[in-house]
Tab-separated table of C-alpha atoms in Angstrom:
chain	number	residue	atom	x	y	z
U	1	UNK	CA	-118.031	8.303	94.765
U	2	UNK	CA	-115.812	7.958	91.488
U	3	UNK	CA	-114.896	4.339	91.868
U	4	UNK	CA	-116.818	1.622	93.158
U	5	UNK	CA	-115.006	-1.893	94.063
U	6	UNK	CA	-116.499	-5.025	92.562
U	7	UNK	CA	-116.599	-8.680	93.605
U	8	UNK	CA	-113.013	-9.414	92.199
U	9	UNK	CA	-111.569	-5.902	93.507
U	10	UNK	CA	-111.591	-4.240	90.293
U	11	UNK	CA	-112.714	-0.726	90.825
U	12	UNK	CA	-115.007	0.705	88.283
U	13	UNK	CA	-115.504	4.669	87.294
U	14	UNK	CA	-118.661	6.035	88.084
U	15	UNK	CA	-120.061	9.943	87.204
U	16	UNK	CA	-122.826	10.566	89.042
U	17	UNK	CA	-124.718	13.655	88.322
U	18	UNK	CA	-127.623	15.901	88.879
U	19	UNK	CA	-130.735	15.234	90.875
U	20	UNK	CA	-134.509	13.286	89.695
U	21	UNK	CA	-135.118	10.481	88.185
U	22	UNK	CA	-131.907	8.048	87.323
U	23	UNK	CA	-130.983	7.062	83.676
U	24	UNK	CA	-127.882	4.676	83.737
U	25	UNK	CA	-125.787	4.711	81.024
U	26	UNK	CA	-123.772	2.052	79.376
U	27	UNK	CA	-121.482	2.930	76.720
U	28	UNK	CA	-120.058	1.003	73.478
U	29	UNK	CA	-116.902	-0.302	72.274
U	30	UNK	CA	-114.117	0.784	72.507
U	31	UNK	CA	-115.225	3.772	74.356
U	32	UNK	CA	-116.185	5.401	77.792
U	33	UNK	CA	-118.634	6.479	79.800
U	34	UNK	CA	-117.868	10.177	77.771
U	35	UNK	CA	-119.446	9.347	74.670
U	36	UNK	CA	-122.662	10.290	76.460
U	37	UNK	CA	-121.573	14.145	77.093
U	38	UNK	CA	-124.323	15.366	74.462
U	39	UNK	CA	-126.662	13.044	75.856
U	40	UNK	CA	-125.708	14.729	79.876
U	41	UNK	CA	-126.628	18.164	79.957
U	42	UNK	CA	-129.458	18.394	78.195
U	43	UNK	CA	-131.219	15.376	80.179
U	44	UNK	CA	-129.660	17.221	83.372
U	45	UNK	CA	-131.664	20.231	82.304
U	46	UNK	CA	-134.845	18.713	81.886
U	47	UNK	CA	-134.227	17.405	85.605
U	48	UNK	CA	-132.859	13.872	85.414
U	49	UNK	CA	-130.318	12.225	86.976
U	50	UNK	CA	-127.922	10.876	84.955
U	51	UNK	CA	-124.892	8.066	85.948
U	52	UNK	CA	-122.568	7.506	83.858
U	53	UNK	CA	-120.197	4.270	84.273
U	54	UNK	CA	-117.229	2.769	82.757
U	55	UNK	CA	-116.734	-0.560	81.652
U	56	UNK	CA	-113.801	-2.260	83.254
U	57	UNK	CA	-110.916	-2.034	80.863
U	58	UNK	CA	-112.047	1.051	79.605
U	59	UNK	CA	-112.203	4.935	80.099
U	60	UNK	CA	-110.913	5.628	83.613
U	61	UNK	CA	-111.998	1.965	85.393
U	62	UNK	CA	-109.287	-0.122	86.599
U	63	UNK	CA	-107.930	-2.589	83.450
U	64	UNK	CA	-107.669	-6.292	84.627
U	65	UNK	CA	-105.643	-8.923	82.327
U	66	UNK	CA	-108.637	-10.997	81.653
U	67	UNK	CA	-112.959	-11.569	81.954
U	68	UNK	CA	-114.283	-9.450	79.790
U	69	UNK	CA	-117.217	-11.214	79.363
U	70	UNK	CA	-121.288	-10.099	79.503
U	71	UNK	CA	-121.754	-11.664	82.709
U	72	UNK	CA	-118.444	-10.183	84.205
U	73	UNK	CA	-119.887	-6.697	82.817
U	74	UNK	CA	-123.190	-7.715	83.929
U	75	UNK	CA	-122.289	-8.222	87.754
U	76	UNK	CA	-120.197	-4.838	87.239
U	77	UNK	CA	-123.352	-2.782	86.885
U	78	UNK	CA	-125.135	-4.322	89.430
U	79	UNK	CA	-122.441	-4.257	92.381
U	80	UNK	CA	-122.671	-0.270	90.760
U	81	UNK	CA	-126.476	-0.182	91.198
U	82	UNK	CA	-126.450	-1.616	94.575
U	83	UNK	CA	-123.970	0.425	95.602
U	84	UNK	CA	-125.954	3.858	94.359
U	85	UNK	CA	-128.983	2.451	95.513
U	86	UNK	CA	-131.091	3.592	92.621
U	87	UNK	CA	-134.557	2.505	91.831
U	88	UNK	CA	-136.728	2.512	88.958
U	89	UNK	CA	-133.620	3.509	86.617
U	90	UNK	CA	-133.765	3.574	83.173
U	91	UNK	CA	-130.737	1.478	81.424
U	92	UNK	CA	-129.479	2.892	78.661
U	93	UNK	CA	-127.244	0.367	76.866
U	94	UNK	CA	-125.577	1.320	73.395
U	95	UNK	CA	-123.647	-0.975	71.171
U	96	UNK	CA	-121.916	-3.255	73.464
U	97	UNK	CA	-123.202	-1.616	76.050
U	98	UNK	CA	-126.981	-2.834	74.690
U	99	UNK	CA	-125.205	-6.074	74.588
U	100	UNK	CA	-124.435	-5.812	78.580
U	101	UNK	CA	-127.857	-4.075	79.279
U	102	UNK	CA	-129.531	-7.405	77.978
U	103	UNK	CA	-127.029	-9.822	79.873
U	104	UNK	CA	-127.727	-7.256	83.098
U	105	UNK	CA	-131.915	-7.402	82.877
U	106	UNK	CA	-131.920	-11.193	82.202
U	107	UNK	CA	-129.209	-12.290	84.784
U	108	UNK	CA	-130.433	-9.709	87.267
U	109	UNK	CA	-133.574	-10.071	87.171
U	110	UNK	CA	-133.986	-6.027	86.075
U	111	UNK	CA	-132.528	-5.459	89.838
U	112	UNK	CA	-133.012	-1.388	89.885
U	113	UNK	CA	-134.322	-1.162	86.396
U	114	UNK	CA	-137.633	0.279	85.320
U	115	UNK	CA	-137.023	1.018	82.098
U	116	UNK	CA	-134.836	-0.260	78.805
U	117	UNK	CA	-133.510	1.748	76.316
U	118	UNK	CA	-131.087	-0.104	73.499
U	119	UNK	CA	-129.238	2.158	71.167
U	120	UNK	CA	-127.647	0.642	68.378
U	121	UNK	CA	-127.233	-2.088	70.620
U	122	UNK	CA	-124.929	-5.253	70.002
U	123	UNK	CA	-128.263	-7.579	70.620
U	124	UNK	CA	-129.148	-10.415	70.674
U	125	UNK	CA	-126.791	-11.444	67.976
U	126	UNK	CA	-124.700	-10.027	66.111
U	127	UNK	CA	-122.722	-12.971	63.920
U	128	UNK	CA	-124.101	-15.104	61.814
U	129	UNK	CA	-124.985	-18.744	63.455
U	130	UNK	CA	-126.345	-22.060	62.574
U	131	UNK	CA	-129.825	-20.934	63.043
U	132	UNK	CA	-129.037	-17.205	62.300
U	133	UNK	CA	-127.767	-17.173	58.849
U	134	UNK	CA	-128.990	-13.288	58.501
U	135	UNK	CA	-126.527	-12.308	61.512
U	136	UNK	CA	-122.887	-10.447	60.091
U	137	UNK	CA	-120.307	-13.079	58.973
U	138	UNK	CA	-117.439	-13.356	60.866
U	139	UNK	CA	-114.900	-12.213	58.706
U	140	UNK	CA	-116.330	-8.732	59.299
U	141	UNK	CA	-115.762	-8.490	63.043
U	142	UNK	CA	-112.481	-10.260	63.390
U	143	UNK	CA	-110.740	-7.517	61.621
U	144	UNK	CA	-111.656	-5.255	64.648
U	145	UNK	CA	-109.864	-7.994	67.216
U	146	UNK	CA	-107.188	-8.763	65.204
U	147	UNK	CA	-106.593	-5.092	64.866
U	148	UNK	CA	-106.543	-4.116	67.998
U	149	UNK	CA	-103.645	-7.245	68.527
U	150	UNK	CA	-101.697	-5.515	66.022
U	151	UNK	CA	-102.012	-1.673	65.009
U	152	UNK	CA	-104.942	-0.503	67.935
U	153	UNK	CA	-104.256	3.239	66.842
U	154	UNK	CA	-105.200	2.218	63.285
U	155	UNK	CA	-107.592	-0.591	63.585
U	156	UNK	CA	-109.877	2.835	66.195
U	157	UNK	CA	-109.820	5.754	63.477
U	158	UNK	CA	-110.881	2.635	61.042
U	159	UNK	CA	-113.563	1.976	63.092
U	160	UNK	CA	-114.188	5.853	64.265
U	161	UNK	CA	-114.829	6.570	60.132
U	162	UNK	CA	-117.945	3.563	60.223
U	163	UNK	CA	-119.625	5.162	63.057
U	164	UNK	CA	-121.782	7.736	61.402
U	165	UNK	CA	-124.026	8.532	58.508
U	166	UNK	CA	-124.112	12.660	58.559
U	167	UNK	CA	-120.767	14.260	58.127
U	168	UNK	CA	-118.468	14.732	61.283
U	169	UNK	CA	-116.029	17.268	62.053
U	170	UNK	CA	-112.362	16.251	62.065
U	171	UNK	CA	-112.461	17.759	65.424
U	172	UNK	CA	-115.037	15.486	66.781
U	173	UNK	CA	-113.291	11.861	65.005
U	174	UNK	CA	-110.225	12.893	66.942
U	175	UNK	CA	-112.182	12.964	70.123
U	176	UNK	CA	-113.651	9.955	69.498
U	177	UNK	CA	-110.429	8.068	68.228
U	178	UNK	CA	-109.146	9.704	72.076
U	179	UNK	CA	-111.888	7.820	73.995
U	180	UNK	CA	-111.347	4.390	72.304
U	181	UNK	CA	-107.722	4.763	72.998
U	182	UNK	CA	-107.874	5.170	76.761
U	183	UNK	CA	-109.261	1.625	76.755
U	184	UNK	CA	-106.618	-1.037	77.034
U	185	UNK	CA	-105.134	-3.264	74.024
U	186	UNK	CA	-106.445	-6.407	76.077
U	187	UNK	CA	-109.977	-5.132	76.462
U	188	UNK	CA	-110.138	-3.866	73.206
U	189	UNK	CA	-109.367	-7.017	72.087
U	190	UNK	CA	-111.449	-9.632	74.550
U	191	UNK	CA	-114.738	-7.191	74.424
U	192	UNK	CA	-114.825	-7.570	70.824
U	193	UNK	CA	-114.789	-11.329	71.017
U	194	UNK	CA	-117.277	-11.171	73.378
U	195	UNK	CA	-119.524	-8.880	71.326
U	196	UNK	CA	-119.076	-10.942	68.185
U	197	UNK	CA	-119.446	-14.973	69.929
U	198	UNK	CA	-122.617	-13.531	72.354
U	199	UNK	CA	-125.975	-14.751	71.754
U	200	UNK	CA	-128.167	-13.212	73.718
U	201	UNK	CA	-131.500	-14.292	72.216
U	202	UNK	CA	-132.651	-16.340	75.232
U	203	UNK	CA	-132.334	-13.421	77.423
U	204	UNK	CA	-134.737	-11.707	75.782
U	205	UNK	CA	-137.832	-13.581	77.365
U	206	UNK	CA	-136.670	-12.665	80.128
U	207	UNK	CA	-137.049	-8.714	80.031
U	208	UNK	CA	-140.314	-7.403	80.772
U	209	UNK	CA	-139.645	-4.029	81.485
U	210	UNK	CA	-140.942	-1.224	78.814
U	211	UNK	CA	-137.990	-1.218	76.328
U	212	UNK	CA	-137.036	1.175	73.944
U	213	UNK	CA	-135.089	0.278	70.784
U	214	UNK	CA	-132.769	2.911	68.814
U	215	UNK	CA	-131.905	2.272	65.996
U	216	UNK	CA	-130.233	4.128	62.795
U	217	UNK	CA	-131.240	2.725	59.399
U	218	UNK	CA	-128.211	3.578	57.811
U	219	UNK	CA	-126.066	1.562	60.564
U	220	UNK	CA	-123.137	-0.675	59.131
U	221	UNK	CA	-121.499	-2.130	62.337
U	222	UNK	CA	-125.366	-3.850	63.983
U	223	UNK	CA	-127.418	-3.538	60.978
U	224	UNK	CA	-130.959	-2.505	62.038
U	225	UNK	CA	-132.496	-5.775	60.555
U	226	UNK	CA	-129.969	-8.294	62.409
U	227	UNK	CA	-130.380	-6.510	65.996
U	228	UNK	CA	-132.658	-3.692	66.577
U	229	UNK	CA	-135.709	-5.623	64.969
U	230	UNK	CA	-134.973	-8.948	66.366
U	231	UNK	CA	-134.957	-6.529	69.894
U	232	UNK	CA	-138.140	-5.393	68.904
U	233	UNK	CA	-139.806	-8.753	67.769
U	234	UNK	CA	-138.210	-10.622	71.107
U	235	UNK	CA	-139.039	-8.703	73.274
U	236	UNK	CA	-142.218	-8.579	74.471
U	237	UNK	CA	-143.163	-4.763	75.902
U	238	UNK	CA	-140.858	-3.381	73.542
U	239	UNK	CA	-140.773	-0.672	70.226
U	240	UNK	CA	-138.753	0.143	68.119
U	241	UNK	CA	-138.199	3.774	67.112
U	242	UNK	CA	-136.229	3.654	63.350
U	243	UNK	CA	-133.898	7.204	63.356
U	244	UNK	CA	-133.926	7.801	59.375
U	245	UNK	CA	-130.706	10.282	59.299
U	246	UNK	CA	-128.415	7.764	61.537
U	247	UNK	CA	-126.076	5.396	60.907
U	248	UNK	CA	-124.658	3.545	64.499
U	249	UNK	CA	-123.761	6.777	66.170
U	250	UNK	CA	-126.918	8.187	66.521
U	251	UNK	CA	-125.625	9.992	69.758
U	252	UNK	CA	-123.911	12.061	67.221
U	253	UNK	CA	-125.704	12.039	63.741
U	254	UNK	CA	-129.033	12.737	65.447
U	255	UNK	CA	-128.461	14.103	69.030
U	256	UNK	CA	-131.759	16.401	69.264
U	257	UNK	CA	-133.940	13.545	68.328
U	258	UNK	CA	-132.619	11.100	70.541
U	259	UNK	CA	-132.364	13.196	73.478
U	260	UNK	CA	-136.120	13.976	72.737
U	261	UNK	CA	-137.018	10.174	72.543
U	262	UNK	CA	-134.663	9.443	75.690
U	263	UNK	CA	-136.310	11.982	77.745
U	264	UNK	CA	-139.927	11.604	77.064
U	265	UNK	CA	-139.456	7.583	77.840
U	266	UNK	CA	-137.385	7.922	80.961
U	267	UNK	CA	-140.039	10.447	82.285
């Protein structure tokens, strides 16, 4: 079952692999369901099942014009988890993709969902607003819309280079800069509005499922103190695990660790 057709007819790409207990995984801006693969095989090993999906607009789902917002994402995974027919999954939601797990578990009502896992997640809120003057100003996120309008190739090895704290080879930034650039322009674009006008801090009273929050201290794209504390403080069964050598891509700058942490919570 690669694809699976959503209320508006959009098909979205599913991996579904091994056997055991489901972990769901939603993946970040601007990337795909791939930026999990050192996250797969070792959680396949210890004998979980793990589903990867990709956002529409991105990776190998089908790219609409327009509605790329949380709730449109939202509904996406759960016409997914209906169709699967999982139970008692554990969400993982990074960047963005924390951003859409949070949408999902409020809107949803945690439909499928026993467990939460944020990683470096784009939650609650990321900009700064009237009565969050700590969040990120705005001037710092509109570059990554307004590049993606104009020079997309650029504006993703710009961003690529802020992902991590340890040193990358030049091998694995091309890889990445490949994922992000099998997205389209317009989703690109509209996702990174979404991520930088959401507030989600309402939906957090609504999650009551054990939730685990990621979070790299060194992060520069959702400082730990703007979203992975305020995760931490909102919710209410929720804690926070700081990763010390990590900036945002701590699928990469601390892979061992966070497999560790994934597995012994989803298990």
């Amino acid at each position: 079952m690669p694809h699976v057709e959503v209320e508006d007819g959009v098909e979205v790409f599913v991996r579904d692999m091994g056997e055991g207990d489901p972990i769901v995984f939603l993946h970040g801006w601007p990337l795909n369901h791939r930026m999990f693969e050192y996250q797969y095989e070792p959680l396949l090993e210890a004998g979980f099942r793990c589903i990867g999906i990709d956002h529409r607009g991105f990776g190998d789902s089908d790219k609409p014009y327009d509605d790329y917002g949380y709730d449109r994402f939202a509904d996406d995974v759960k016409a997914v988890l209906d169709e699967l027919d999982v139970d008692d999954a554990t969400l993982v939601g990074f960047s963005m993709g924390g951003g859409i797990a949070t949408r999902y578990m409020a809107k949803h009502d945690g439909a499928h969902v026993g467990k939460l896992a944020l990683l470096s997640a784009a939650s609650p809120c990321l900009t700064k607003k009237p009565d969050f003057p700590e969040g990120v100003p705005h001037d710092e996120v509109d570059p990554l819309v307004e590049g993606a309008r104009s020079d997309r190739p650029a504006m993703t090895a710009e961003f690529g280079e802020m992902l991590f704290h340890t040193e990358q080879s030049e091998e694995m930034m091309d890889w990445v800069w490949s994922l992000g650039m099998e997205a389209s322009g317009r989703a690109t674009a509209a996702a990174a509005e979404t991520f930088r006008d959401a507030d989600l801090r309402p939906d957090m009273e609504a999650i009551d499922a054990p939730t685990l929050v990621c979070h790299g201290i060194h992060d520069e794209i959702t400082p730990i103190e703007v979203t992975g504390e305020v995760l931490a403080d909102g919710i209410e069964n929720a804690e926070i695990v700081r990763f010390e050598n990590s900036g945002h891509g701590l699928t990469a700058d601390e892979t061992e660790r966070l497999n560790e942490e994934l597995a012994d919570f989803a298990g």
